[in-house]
Amino acid sequence: MMTRNEAIAYGKRIGVRYYVVNEHDCIVGGTKTLAQAKAMKKRFEIEDRRNPWTHGETRFFIQPA
């Protein structure tokens, strides 16, 4: 597991332009295109609905790098 700063530095090296973060400002994924980021966000929201601990209440956002 990486720290936030390590994740951002790694993202810069591989060309990440958009990060998907949750409401707690934790990075949950990163992509190179906005379309990929939107698909990733939707996938995380669907998976969160099946999570018995959160019941789909977690919010996800797309942030530019």
Tab-separated table of C-alpha atoms in Angstrom:
chain	number	residue	atom	x	y	z
A	1	MET	CA	0.000	0.000	0.000
A	2	MET	CA	1.291	3.427	-0.928
A	3	THR	CA	0.953	6.718	0.846
A	4	ARG	CA	-0.952	9.471	-0.919
A	5	ASN	CA	2.270	11.243	-1.942
A	6	GLU	CA	3.792	8.018	-3.274
A	7	ALA	CA	0.616	7.310	-5.279
A	8	ILE	CA	0.637	10.794	-6.812
A	9	ALA	CA	4.349	10.546	-7.674
A	10	TYR	CA	3.798	7.141	-9.292
A	11	GLY	CA	0.783	8.509	-11.175
A	12	LYS	CA	2.904	11.331	-12.597
A	13	ARG	CA	5.488	8.815	-13.820
A	14	ILE	CA	2.925	6.702	-15.675
A	15	GLY	CA	0.845	9.606	-17.023
A	16	VAL	CA	-2.252	9.669	-14.826
A	17	ARG	CA	-4.421	12.696	-15.579
A	18	TYR	CA	-7.521	11.929	-13.460
A	19	TYR	CA	-7.884	10.448	-9.986
A	20	VAL	CA	-11.004	8.860	-8.542
A	21	VAL	CA	-11.218	9.701	-4.838
A	22	ASN	CA	-13.767	8.895	-2.166
A	23	GLU	CA	-15.428	11.289	0.262
A	24	HIS	CA	-12.557	10.825	2.717
A	25	ASP	CA	-10.111	12.201	0.104
A	26	CYS	CA	-8.477	8.788	-0.389
A	27	ILE	CA	-7.283	7.922	-3.885
A	28	VAL	CA	-9.023	4.762	-5.069
A	29	GLY	CA	-7.867	4.841	-8.697
A	30	GLY	CA	-6.266	6.828	-11.463
A	31	THR	CA	-6.631	6.941	-15.251
A	32	LYS	CA	-5.306	8.718	-18.300
A	33	THR	CA	-8.644	9.699	-19.846
A	34	LEU	CA	-11.836	11.229	-18.503
A	35	ALA	CA	-13.942	8.458	-20.060
A	36	GLN	CA	-11.937	5.826	-18.160
A	37	ALA	CA	-12.308	7.845	-14.946
A	38	LYS	CA	-16.095	8.022	-15.372
A	39	ALA	CA	-16.278	4.266	-15.976
A	40	MET	CA	-14.073	3.597	-12.950
A	41	LYS	CA	-16.205	5.861	-10.750
A	42	LYS	CA	-19.366	4.074	-11.857
A	43	ARG	CA	-17.768	0.670	-11.165
A	44	PHE	CA	-16.748	1.742	-7.649
A	45	GLU	CA	-20.275	3.028	-6.945
A	46	ILE	CA	-21.793	-0.288	-8.066
A	47	GLU	CA	-19.321	-2.279	-5.958
A	48	ASP	CA	-19.992	-0.037	-2.955
A	49	ARG	CA	-23.714	-0.794	-3.109
A	50	ARG	CA	-22.890	-4.456	-2.450
A	51	ASN	CA	-20.610	-3.608	0.490
A	52	PRO	CA	-22.371	-4.676	3.719
A	53	TRP	CA	-20.420	-2.085	5.749
A	54	THR	CA	-21.238	1.023	3.701
A	55	HIS	CA	-24.500	0.021	1.942
A	56	GLY	CA	-23.618	2.257	-1.017
A	57	GLU	CA	-23.318	5.468	0.995
A	58	THR	CA	-19.716	6.220	-0.008
A	59	ARG	CA	-19.386	9.078	-2.499
A	60	PHE	CA	-16.765	9.043	-5.236
A	61	PHE	CA	-15.403	12.039	-7.156
A	62	ILE	CA	-13.136	12.639	-10.142
A	63	GLN	CA	-10.218	15.026	-9.629
A	64	PRO	CA	-7.793	16.207	-12.282
A	65	ALA	CA	-4.166	15.407	-11.493
